[in-house]
mmCIF file of C-alpha atoms in Angstrom:
data_model
loop_
_atom_site.group_PDB
_atom_site.id
_atom_site.type_symbol
_atom_site.label_atom_id
_atom_site.label_comp_id
_atom_site.label_asym_id
_atom_site.label_seq_id
_atom_site.Cartn_x
_atom_site.Cartn_y
_atom_site.Cartn_z
ATOM 1 C CA MET Y 1 -15.973 -13.377 -7.392
ATOM 2 C CA HIS Y 2 -15.114 -16.401 -5.669
ATOM 3 C CA PHE Y 3 -16.244 -17.197 -1.810
ATOM 4 C CA LEU Y 4 -13.809 -19.013 0.274
ATOM 5 C CA ASP Y 5 -14.474 -20.290 3.709
ATOM 6 C CA ASP Y 6 -13.515 -16.954 5.134
ATOM 7 C CA SER Y 7 -15.087 -14.464 3.111
ATOM 8 C CA LEU Y 8 -17.928 -13.593 5.190
ATOM 9 C CA LEU Y 9 -15.728 -12.692 8.029
ATOM 10 C CA PRO Y 10 -15.325 -9.270 7.949
ATOM 11 C CA GLU Y 11 -11.650 -8.841 8.668
ATOM 12 C CA THR Y 12 -11.135 -10.519 5.085
ATOM 13 C CA GLN Y 13 -13.350 -8.051 3.175
ATOM 14 C CA GLN Y 14 -12.613 -4.504 2.030
ATOM 15 C CA LYS Y 15 -13.944 -1.614 4.124
ATOM 16 C CA LEU Y 16 -17.047 -0.514 3.213
ATOM 17 C CA VAL Y 17 -17.597 2.171 0.595
ATOM 18 C CA ILE Y 18 -20.941 3.991 1.136
ATOM 19 C CA GLN Y 19 -21.952 6.150 -1.946
ATOM 20 C CA ALA Y 20 -23.781 9.179 -0.899
ATOM 21 C CA ALA Y 21 -26.490 10.159 -4.051
ATOM 22 C CA PRO Y 22 -28.165 13.138 -2.399
ATOM 23 C CA PHE Y 23 -29.124 15.421 -5.461
ATOM 24 C CA ALA Y 24 -32.384 13.752 -6.096
ATOM 25 C CA PRO Y 25 -32.824 14.332 -9.971
ATOM 26 C CA GLU Y 26 -35.982 12.906 -10.633
ATOM 27 C CA TRP Y 27 -37.580 14.648 -7.561
ATOM 28 C CA LEU Y 28 -38.549 18.326 -7.234
ATOM 29 C CA PRO Y 29 -38.291 20.746 -4.139
ATOM 30 C CA GLY Y 30 -40.650 19.974 -1.562
ATOM 31 C CA ASP Y 31 -40.742 16.001 -2.545
ATOM 32 C CA ALA Y 32 -38.495 15.816 0.361
ATOM 33 C CA ASP Y 33 -37.218 17.813 3.435
ATOM 34 C CA ASP Y 34 -33.739 17.687 2.260
ATOM 35 C CA ILE Y 35 -33.774 18.274 -1.271
ATOM 36 C CA PRO Y 36 -30.670 20.838 -2.379
ATOM 37 C CA VAL Y 37 -31.662 23.681 -4.510
ATOM 38 C CA THR Y 38 -28.950 26.348 -4.376
ATOM 39 C CA MET Y 39 -25.735 25.667 -5.016
ATOM 40 C CA ASP Y 40 -24.166 26.260 -1.132
ATOM 41 C CA GLU Y 41 -27.396 23.989 -0.459
ATOM 42 C CA GLN Y 42 -25.923 21.063 -2.999
ATOM 43 C CA VAL Y 43 -22.125 21.722 -1.644
ATOM 44 C CA GLN Y 44 -23.502 21.599 2.378
ATOM 45 C CA ALA Y 45 -25.246 18.379 1.233
ATOM 46 C CA ALA Y 46 -22.050 16.757 0.326
ATOM 47 C CA VAL Y 47 -20.678 17.924 3.159
ATOM 48 C CA ASP Y 48 -23.029 16.380 5.798
ATOM 49 C CA CYS Y 49 -22.810 12.861 3.859
ATOM 50 C CA TYR Y 50 -19.215 12.945 3.789
ATOM 51 C CA ASN Y 51 -19.354 13.553 7.974
ATOM 52 C CA ALA Y 52 -21.703 11.216 8.070
ATOM 53 C CA GLY Y 53 -19.411 8.527 6.541
ATOM 54 C CA ALA Y 54 -20.096 8.595 2.533
ATOM 55 C CA THR Y 55 -16.520 8.827 0.902
ATOM 56 C CA VAL Y 56 -18.279 8.683 -2.670
ATOM 57 C CA LEU Y 57 -20.663 11.542 -3.987
ATOM 58 C CA HIS Y 58 -22.935 10.358 -6.676
ATOM 59 C CA ILE Y 59 -23.438 14.456 -8.262
ATOM 60 C CA HIS Y 60 -26.657 16.304 -9.935
ATOM 61 C CA VAL Y 61 -26.588 19.697 -9.773
ATOM 62 C CA ARG Y 62 -30.013 21.503 -9.557
ATOM 63 C CA GLU Y 63 -31.089 25.229 -10.924
ATOM 64 C CA LEU Y 64 -32.900 27.467 -8.893
ATOM 65 C CA ASP Y 65 -36.184 26.308 -10.743
ATOM 66 C CA GLY Y 66 -35.950 23.268 -9.094
ATOM 67 C CA HIS Y 67 -35.096 21.218 -12.234
ATOM 68 C CA GLY Y 68 -32.196 19.372 -12.971
ATOM 69 C CA SER Y 69 -28.931 21.728 -14.627
ATOM 70 C CA LYS Y 70 -28.254 20.780 -18.111
ATOM 71 C CA ARG Y 71 -25.542 23.483 -18.046
ATOM 72 C CA MET Y 72 -21.760 22.778 -17.724
ATOM 73 C CA SER Y 73 -20.825 25.601 -16.445
ATOM 74 C CA MET Y 74 -23.035 24.720 -13.213
ATOM 75 C CA PHE Y 75 -21.261 21.501 -13.329
ATOM 76 C CA ASN Y 76 -18.038 23.167 -13.264
ATOM 77 C CA GLU Y 77 -18.883 25.441 -10.891
ATOM 78 C CA MET Y 78 -20.135 22.388 -8.412
ATOM 79 C CA MET Y 79 -17.215 20.509 -9.335
ATOM 80 C CA ALA Y 80 -14.604 23.547 -8.133
ATOM 81 C CA ARG Y 81 -16.661 24.257 -4.772
ATOM 82 C CA LEU Y 82 -16.647 20.321 -4.074
ATOM 83 C CA ARG Y 83 -13.014 20.003 -4.587
ATOM 84 C CA GLN Y 84 -12.464 22.648 -2.201
ATOM 85 C CA ALA Y 85 -15.558 21.461 0.141
ATOM 86 C CA VAL Y 86 -14.980 17.467 0.366
ATOM 87 C CA PRO Y 87 -11.401 16.816 -0.865
ATOM 88 C CA ASP Y 88 -11.374 13.055 0.249
ATOM 89 C CA MET Y 89 -14.505 12.181 -1.676
ATOM 90 C CA VAL Y 90 -14.643 10.337 -4.740
ATOM 91 C CA LEU Y 91 -16.792 12.850 -7.058
ATOM 92 C CA GLN Y 92 -18.758 10.691 -9.722
ATOM 93 C CA ILE Y 93 -20.597 12.647 -11.771
ATOM 94 C CA GLY Y 94 -24.231 10.911 -13.070
ATOM 95 C CA GLY Y 95 -23.970 10.069 -16.698
ATOM 96 C CA SER Y 96 -27.478 11.208 -17.378
ATOM 97 C CA ILE Y 97 -26.824 14.666 -16.562
ATOM 98 C CA SER Y 98 -30.753 15.286 -16.154
ATOM 99 C CA PHE Y 99 -33.644 12.797 -16.933
ATOM 100 C CA ALA Y 100 -36.108 14.974 -15.241
ATOM 101 C CA PRO Y 101 -38.845 16.528 -17.648
ATOM 102 C CA GLU Y 102 -38.921 20.385 -17.925
ATOM 103 C CA ASP Y 103 -42.818 20.612 -17.518
ATOM 104 C CA GLU Y 104 -45.589 18.316 -15.968
ATOM 105 C CA GLY Y 105 -46.712 15.698 -18.524
ATOM 106 C CA ALA Y 106 -43.156 16.354 -20.676
ATOM 107 C CA GLU Y 107 -41.539 13.188 -21.634
ATOM 108 C CA ALA Y 108 -38.735 12.246 -18.963
ATOM 109 C CA LYS Y 109 -35.515 11.526 -21.210
ATOM 110 C CA TRP Y 110 -31.866 11.116 -20.882
ATOM 111 C CA LEU Y 111 -29.925 13.920 -23.303
ATOM 112 C CA SER Y 112 -28.222 13.201 -26.753
ATOM 113 C CA HIS Y 113 -25.173 11.788 -26.896
ATOM 114 C CA ASP Y 114 -23.382 14.907 -27.439
ATOM 115 C CA SER Y 115 -24.494 16.525 -24.323
ATOM 116 C CA ARG Y 116 -23.587 13.185 -21.923
ATOM 117 C CA HIS Y 117 -20.119 13.120 -23.755
ATOM 118 C CA LEU Y 118 -19.693 16.858 -22.576
ATOM 119 C CA LEU Y 119 -19.782 14.997 -19.165
ATOM 120 C CA ALA Y 120 -16.008 13.987 -19.973
ATOM 121 C CA GLU Y 121 -14.576 18.184 -20.512
ATOM 122 C CA ILE Y 122 -16.044 19.008 -16.969
ATOM 123 C CA THR Y 123 -13.403 21.152 -15.183
ATOM 124 C CA PRO Y 124 -12.459 20.536 -12.843
ATOM 125 C CA LYS Y 125 -12.377 16.830 -13.849
ATOM 126 C CA PRO Y 126 -14.400 14.398 -11.747
ATOM 127 C CA ASP Y 127 -13.024 11.135 -10.433
ATOM 128 C CA GLN Y 128 -15.638 9.165 -12.080
ATOM 129 C CA VAL Y 129 -18.606 9.153 -14.891
ATOM 130 C CA THR Y 130 -21.273 6.527 -14.496
ATOM 131 C CA ILE Y 131 -22.361 4.926 -17.605
ATOM 132 C CA ALA Y 132 -25.012 2.513 -18.647
ATOM 133 C CA ILE Y 133 -24.421 0.042 -20.963
ATOM 134 C CA ASN Y 134 -27.271 -1.321 -23.419
ATOM 135 C CA THR Y 135 -30.602 0.574 -24.350
ATOM 136 C CA VAL Y 136 -33.145 -0.651 -21.707
ATOM 137 C CA GLN Y 137 -36.304 0.717 -20.262
ATOM 138 C CA MET Y 138 -35.994 2.608 -16.958
ATOM 139 C CA ASN Y 139 -39.506 2.633 -15.581
ATOM 140 C CA ILE Y 140 -38.447 4.026 -12.047
ATOM 141 C CA VAL Y 141 -42.174 3.858 -10.954
ATOM 142 C CA GLU Y 142 -42.677 0.156 -11.792
ATOM 143 C CA LEU Y 143 -41.139 -0.987 -8.291
ATOM 144 C CA MET Y 144 -42.545 2.183 -6.416
ATOM 145 C CA THR Y 145 -46.059 2.095 -4.544
ATOM 146 C CA ALA Y 146 -48.455 4.308 -4.104
ATOM 147 C CA ASP Y 147 -47.227 5.060 -0.051
ATOM 148 C CA ASP Y 148 -43.781 5.445 -1.551
ATOM 149 C CA LEU Y 149 -45.110 8.692 -3.801
ATOM 150 C CA GLU Y 150 -47.385 9.870 -1.198
ATOM 151 C CA GLY Y 151 -47.253 13.717 -1.337
ATOM 152 C CA THR Y 152 -44.738 13.775 -4.378
ATOM 153 C CA SER Y 153 -44.441 15.508 -7.434
ATOM 154 C CA ILE Y 154 -44.515 12.019 -9.386
ATOM 155 C CA ALA Y 155 -47.728 11.237 -7.630
ATOM 156 C CA LYS Y 156 -49.131 13.411 -10.286
ATOM 157 C CA PRO Y 157 -50.479 10.868 -13.522
ATOM 158 C CA ALA Y 158 -48.555 13.440 -16.053
ATOM 159 C CA MET Y 159 -45.395 12.698 -14.065
ATOM 160 C CA TYR Y 160 -45.951 9.256 -13.197
ATOM 161 C CA LYS Y 161 -46.258 8.173 -16.924
ATOM 162 C CA ALA Y 162 -43.690 10.300 -17.973
ATOM 163 C CA TYR Y 163 -41.084 8.154 -15.564
ATOM 164 C CA ARG Y 164 -43.080 5.151 -16.566
ATOM 165 C CA ASP Y 165 -42.184 5.437 -20.266
ATOM 166 C CA MET Y 166 -38.632 6.358 -19.947
ATOM 167 C CA ILE Y 167 -36.099 4.788 -21.953
ATOM 168 C CA VAL Y 168 -32.300 4.619 -21.154
ATOM 169 C CA GLU Y 169 -30.752 5.157 -25.049
ATOM 170 C CA ALA Y 170 -27.283 3.388 -24.514
ATOM 171 C CA GLY Y 171 -26.054 1.636 -27.341
ATOM 172 C CA PRO Y 172 -23.055 1.186 -28.484
ATOM 173 C CA ASP Y 173 -22.900 4.209 -30.521
ATOM 174 C CA PHE Y 174 -23.159 5.748 -27.199
ATOM 175 C CA TYR Y 175 -21.115 3.935 -25.005
ATOM 176 C CA LEU Y 176 -18.146 2.929 -27.053
ATOM 177 C CA GLU Y 177 -17.413 7.028 -27.806
ATOM 178 C CA HIS Y 178 -18.141 7.618 -24.057
ATOM 179 C CA LEU Y 179 -15.636 5.245 -22.817
ATOM 180 C CA GLU Y 180 -12.848 6.437 -25.550
ATOM 181 C CA ARG Y 181 -13.538 10.345 -24.306
ATOM 182 C CA LEU Y 182 -13.819 9.003 -20.133
ATOM 183 C CA THR Y 183 -10.487 7.425 -20.793
ATOM 184 C CA ALA Y 184 -8.719 10.073 -22.866
ATOM 185 C CA ASN Y 185 -9.285 12.265 -20.110
ATOM 186 C CA ASN Y 186 -8.129 10.291 -17.266
ATOM 187 C CA ILE Y 187 -11.915 9.796 -15.740
ATOM 188 C CA GLN Y 188 -12.638 6.659 -14.503
ATOM 189 C CA PRO Y 189 -15.927 4.938 -15.828
ATOM 190 C CA HIS Y 190 -18.748 3.669 -12.951
ATOM 191 C CA PHE Y 191 -20.657 1.158 -14.952
ATOM 192 C CA GLN Y 192 -24.480 1.116 -14.024
ATOM 193 C CA LEU Y 193 -25.200 -2.429 -14.545
ATOM 194 C CA GLY Y 194 -28.965 -3.598 -14.274
ATOM 195 C CA ASN Y 195 -28.544 -7.634 -15.024
ATOM 196 C CA VAL Y 196 -25.733 -10.194 -15.894
ATOM 197 C CA SER Y 197 -26.459 -9.638 -19.707
ATOM 198 C CA ASN Y 198 -25.411 -6.192 -19.055
ATOM 199 C CA LEU Y 199 -22.242 -7.484 -17.175
ATOM 200 C CA GLU Y 200 -21.582 -9.854 -19.992
ATOM 201 C CA THR Y 201 -21.180 -6.795 -22.584
ATOM 202 C CA VAL Y 202 -18.699 -5.084 -20.140
ATOM 203 C CA GLU Y 203 -16.835 -8.402 -20.136
ATOM 204 C CA ARG Y 204 -16.862 -8.397 -23.977
ATOM 205 C CA LEU Y 205 -15.271 -5.184 -24.293
ATOM 206 C CA ILE Y 206 -12.902 -5.755 -21.826
ATOM 207 C CA ARG Y 207 -11.579 -9.005 -23.891
ATOM 208 C CA LYS Y 208 -11.425 -6.636 -27.103
ATOM 209 C CA GLY Y 209 -9.624 -4.370 -25.538
ATOM 210 C CA VAL Y 210 -11.987 -1.710 -25.618
ATOM 211 C CA TYR Y 211 -11.852 -1.220 -21.797
ATOM 212 C CA THR Y 212 -8.434 -1.567 -20.056
ATOM 213 C CA GLY Y 213 -8.650 -0.358 -16.605
ATOM 214 C CA PRO Y 214 -10.309 -1.291 -13.111
ATOM 215 C CA LEU Y 215 -13.975 -2.896 -13.097
ATOM 216 C CA ASN Y 216 -16.490 -0.575 -10.836
ATOM 217 C CA LEU Y 217 -19.686 -1.487 -11.091
ATOM 218 C CA ASN Y 218 -23.164 -0.463 -9.746
ATOM 219 C CA TYR Y 219 -25.721 -3.443 -9.628
ATOM 220 C CA VAL Y 220 -28.987 -1.348 -10.296
ATOM 221 C CA ALA Y 221 -32.123 -3.147 -8.674
ATOM 222 C CA ILE Y 222 -34.341 -0.457 -9.413
ATOM 223 C CA GLY Y 223 -36.882 -3.011 -11.833
ATOM 224 C CA GLY Y 224 -38.622 -1.374 -14.552
ATOM 225 C CA GLY Y 225 -35.907 -2.704 -17.256
ATOM 226 C CA SER Y 226 -33.490 -2.756 -14.648
ATOM 227 C CA ALA Y 227 -32.568 -6.123 -12.041
ATOM 228 C CA GLY Y 228 -35.812 -6.266 -9.368
ATOM 229 C CA ARG Y 229 -35.455 -6.994 -5.549
ATOM 230 C CA HIS Y 230 -34.802 -10.729 -5.493
ATOM 231 C CA PRO Y 231 -31.697 -11.569 -3.548
ATOM 232 C CA ALA Y 232 -30.685 -14.485 -5.709
ATOM 233 C CA ASP Y 233 -30.609 -12.295 -8.344
ATOM 234 C CA LEU Y 234 -28.290 -10.043 -6.181
ATOM 235 C CA ILE Y 235 -26.106 -12.811 -5.306
ATOM 236 C CA GLU Y 236 -25.416 -14.020 -8.882
ATOM 237 C CA PHE Y 237 -24.475 -10.785 -10.010
ATOM 238 C CA ILE Y 238 -21.877 -10.970 -7.275
ATOM 239 C CA ARG Y 239 -21.385 -14.173 -7.980
ATOM 240 C CA ARG Y 240 -20.421 -13.436 -11.894
ATOM 241 C CA SER Y 241 -18.750 -10.391 -11.218
ATOM 242 C CA PRO Y 242 -14.884 -10.815 -11.968
ATOM 243 C CA ASP Y 243 -12.835 -11.292 -8.734
ATOM 244 C CA GLY Y 244 -10.977 -8.021 -9.093
ATOM 245 C CA SER Y 245 -13.991 -5.715 -9.501
ATOM 246 C CA VAL Y 246 -15.780 -3.695 -6.641
ATOM 247 C CA VAL Y 247 -19.678 -4.025 -6.963
ATOM 248 C CA THR Y 248 -21.701 -1.780 -5.153
ATOM 249 C CA VAL Y 249 -25.405 -2.381 -4.604
ATOM 250 C CA GLU Y 250 -28.074 0.409 -5.659
ATOM 251 C CA SER Y 251 -31.843 -0.122 -4.868
ATOM 252 C CA LEU Y 252 -35.287 1.867 -4.356
ATOM 253 C CA MET Y 253 -37.103 2.929 -1.918
ATOM 254 C CA ARG Y 254 -37.576 0.871 1.580
ATOM 255 C CA SER Y 255 -35.962 -1.983 -0.536
ATOM 256 C CA VAL Y 256 -32.498 0.007 -0.184
ATOM 257 C CA ALA Y 257 -31.799 -1.117 3.664
ATOM 258 C CA PRO Y 258 -32.520 -4.932 3.354
ATOM 259 C CA MET Y 259 -30.887 -5.084 0.074
ATOM 260 C CA ASN Y 260 -27.771 -3.194 1.041
ATOM 261 C CA ALA Y 261 -27.513 -5.254 4.524
ATOM 262 C CA ILE Y 262 -27.350 -8.472 2.102
ATOM 263 C CA GLY Y 263 -24.620 -6.351 0.264
ATOM 264 C CA ILE Y 264 -22.468 -5.453 3.369
ATOM 265 C CA ALA Y 265 -22.766 -9.418 4.228
ATOM 266 C CA LEU Y 266 -21.262 -10.506 1.369
ATOM 267 C CA GLY Y 267 -18.673 -7.897 1.252
ATOM 268 C CA ALA Y 268 -19.804 -5.535 -1.275
ATOM 269 C CA HIS Y 269 -20.627 -1.844 -1.137
ATOM 270 C CA VAL Y 270 -23.724 0.431 -0.695
ATOM 271 C CA ARG Y 271 -25.377 3.081 -2.117
ATOM 272 C CA VAL Y 272 -28.030 5.223 -0.032
ATOM 273 C CA GLY Y 273 -29.460 9.025 -0.489
ATOM 274 C CA ASN Y 274 -32.706 10.645 -1.261
ATOM 275 C CA GLU Y 275 -32.243 9.819 -5.247
ATOM 276 C CA ASP Y 276 -32.861 6.196 -4.638
ATOM 277 C CA ASN Y 277 -35.329 6.378 -1.134
ATOM 278 C CA LEU Y 278 -37.111 8.867 0.617
ATOM 279 C CA TRP Y 279 -38.650 6.761 3.619
ATOM 280 C CA ARG Y 280 -37.073 4.642 6.690
ATOM 281 C CA ARG Y 281 -40.668 2.561 7.527
ATOM 282 C CA LYS Y 282 -43.838 2.851 6.023
ATOM 283 C CA GLY Y 283 -44.909 6.435 6.328
ATOM 284 C CA GLU Y 284 -41.825 8.087 7.816
ATOM 285 C CA ARG Y 285 -39.310 10.062 6.244
ATOM 286 C CA MET Y 286 -35.180 9.688 6.097
ATOM 287 C CA THR Y 287 -33.065 11.790 4.875
ATOM 288 C CA SER Y 288 -29.719 11.294 2.548
ATOM 289 C CA VAL Y 289 -27.707 11.858 5.726
ATOM 290 C CA GLU Y 290 -29.822 9.607 8.277
ATOM 291 C CA GLN Y 291 -29.296 6.837 5.282
ATOM 292 C CA VAL Y 292 -25.544 6.833 5.687
ATOM 293 C CA GLU Y 293 -25.676 6.559 9.195
ATOM 294 C CA GLN Y 294 -27.891 3.731 8.885
ATOM 295 C CA MET Y 295 -25.479 1.993 6.814
ATOM 296 C CA VAL Y 296 -22.412 2.734 8.945
ATOM 297 C CA ARG Y 297 -24.772 1.212 11.993
ATOM 298 C CA ILE Y 298 -25.298 -1.859 10.182
ATOM 299 C CA ALA Y 299 -21.740 -2.499 9.226
ATOM 300 C CA ASP Y 300 -20.725 -1.749 12.871
ATOM 301 C CA GLU Y 301 -23.070 -4.655 13.850
ATOM 302 C CA LEU Y 302 -21.333 -7.018 11.476
ATOM 303 C CA GLY Y 303 -17.953 -6.161 12.502
ATOM 304 C CA ARG Y 304 -17.229 -4.102 9.004
ATOM 305 C CA ASP Y 305 -14.813 -1.268 8.786
ATOM 306 C CA VAL Y 306 -16.084 1.412 7.009
ATOM 307 C CA ALA Y 307 -13.931 3.144 4.537
ATOM 308 C CA GLY Y 308 -12.319 6.578 4.658
ATOM 309 C CA GLY Y 309 -11.785 8.677 1.504
ATOM 310 C CA THR Y 310 -8.226 7.742 0.791
ATOM 311 C CA GLU Y 311 -9.086 4.141 1.395
ATOM 312 C CA ALA Y 312 -12.282 4.569 -1.261
ATOM 313 C CA LYS Y 313 -9.871 5.864 -3.780
ATOM 314 C CA GLN Y 314 -7.664 3.077 -3.167
ATOM 315 C CA ILE Y 315 -10.326 0.271 -3.427
ATOM 316 C CA TYR Y 316 -12.219 2.190 -6.682
ATOM 317 C CA LYS Y 317 -8.235 2.366 -7.782
ATOM 318 C CA ILE Y 318 -8.666 5.811 -8.987
ATOM 319 C CA GLY Y 319 -6.558 7.184 -11.186
ATOM 320 C CA GLU Y 320 -5.560 3.669 -12.814
ATOM 321 C CA TYR Y 321 -5.335 2.093 -16.106
ATOM 322 C CA TYR Y 322 -3.669 -0.604 -17.306
ATOM 323 C CA GLY Y 323 -1.472 -1.489 -20.445
ATOM 324 C CA ASP Y 324 -3.557 -3.829 -22.238
ATOM 325 C CA THR Y 325 -6.097 -6.632 -22.507
ATOM 326 C CA GLU Y 326 -3.684 -9.108 -20.987
ATOM 327 C CA GLU Y 327 -3.200 -6.898 -18.011
ATOM 328 C CA THR Y 328 -6.669 -6.038 -17.836
ATOM 329 C CA LEU Y 329 -7.341 -9.556 -17.380
ATOM 330 C CA THR Y 330 -5.262 -10.346 -15.131
ATOM 331 C CA ARG Y 331 -5.554 -7.566 -12.719
ATOM 332 C CA LEU Y 332 -9.510 -7.771 -12.622
ATOM 333 C CA GLY Y 333 -8.623 -11.866 -11.885
ATOM 334 C CA MET Y 334 -10.304 -13.190 -15.487
ATOM 335 C CA VAL Y 335 -8.865 -15.873 -16.755
ATOM 336 C CA PRO Y 336 -7.133 -15.173 -20.474
ATOM 337 C CA ASN Y 337 -8.471 -14.681 -23.646
ATOM 338 C CA ARG Y 338 -8.142 -18.154 -25.507
ATOM 339 C CA ARG Y 339 -4.867 -18.687 -27.973
ATOM 340 C CA PRO Y 340 -5.450 -20.301 -31.417
ATOM 341 C CA GLY Y 341 -5.799 -23.981 -31.332
ATOM 342 C CA GLU Y 342 -6.430 -24.028 -27.342
ATOM 343 C CA ARG Y 343 -9.267 -26.538 -25.770
ATOM 344 C CA GLY Y 344 -10.687 -26.473 -22.261
ATOM 345 C CA VAL Y 345 -10.427 -23.538 -19.950
ATOM 346 C CA PRO Y 346 -7.743 -21.265 -20.475
ATOM 347 C CA LEU Y 347 -5.975 -21.172 -17.171
ATOM 348 C CA ARG Y 348 -4.929 -17.616 -15.298
ATOM 349 C CA ASP Y 349 -0.904 -17.455 -15.523
ATOM 350 C CA VAL Y 350 0.132 -19.094 -12.289
ATOM 351 C CA SER Y 351 3.534 -17.275 -12.139
ATOM 352 C CA VAL Y 352 2.161 -13.788 -12.015
ATOM 353 C CA PRO Y 353 1.929 -13.130 -8.299
ATOM 354 C CA ALA Y 354 -1.319 -12.210 -6.839
ATOM 355 C CA ALA Y 355 -2.524 -8.439 -6.320
ATOM 356 C CA VAL Y 356 -1.778 -7.336 -3.101
#
C-alpha cells in the first residue's frame, strides 16, 4: 500500500474494524474463564463482543464435551442463531473447522479437504470463510512461553508436542477447489497469510483470473511457520499489500496489543480474542471482551473512529465480486498484466476514475 504525507492522520484512514475470535478452538474449558461451551454461551460471547465494539466474528463451534465441533449441523445451528443475535456483524467461519486433538497426546491436525470444503455448504451461509494459502508448519507454541501456558491444557507435555508438530495442509489441490466452491456460493474468502510469499501466491491467482473479488487479508504473526513479531515484517507486509486490499493484524499472546497498536496507527485493522491471547500483562488474565474494549481505547487515543457493522461490511466489500481479471486488478489498485511485447512497468489506466 502506498503511504502519502497524510496517511497516518486518522481522518484519512478507514474506520477501524475489530475482529473478535472468542471461541478458542485450541484451548479447553478451564484454560480461561471466558471459553464458551454451550450454544447459548457461544452466542452470548458474540453478543458481548459486538456490544464492546467488534464488528467481525471469527467463528468456531464447540461440543458440550469441550472439544471443537466437526458436525455441520452444529455450524448450521450456530449460524442461524448468530444471524438473529448479531445481524450487523460480519460472520466469518474459521477455515480450520477444528484442529484440536481429540485426546491428550493425539495429533493436532486440520481436517481433510472434503471436510473443509463443506464449509461452503453451511446454511445460512457465512459472509466469509478464512482460507490458508500454501502448506506450512503451524507450530502455535513456538512463540509461547511457560508463563503464557501456565495453568492451561497445552502446558501438558503431550498436548504441547501435538501443537508443536501441527501442519496446515493448504496446497494448490486444496485452495483452488476451495476458492471455486466459496465463490460459487457467494461466500467471500478471507485470506490467512503468514508471510509475503503467501501474498505473492494470492497475487498470482488474481493475475491468472483464478480469483476475482475483494482482497481481505489477515497478517498471521504467530510464529512457527508464519510471521513472527518483528514490526518491520508487519510494515513490509502492509507495504506490499495491494492498495485496494484490507489488512487485519493477527498476533499471539501478549504481543497482540503492541502489534495491533502498530496496525491501528498504520491504518490497518485488528483481531483480538481468547483464540489468540489470554493475558493483559504477565500473570493477569484478560477476556475476549476486555481485549475488544482495549482496542477501542487505543483507537480513541489515536483519534481513529471504530467502524460499525454496516461500515465493516462496506470496508470488506461483503457480497461483491468482479467481472474479470482486468476489473479485479483495477479495483485492487494493482498494475495491469503485461501486454505481449510490452516493456517497462505497465501503467494503470489513467482514464479509470478513482474508487470512492
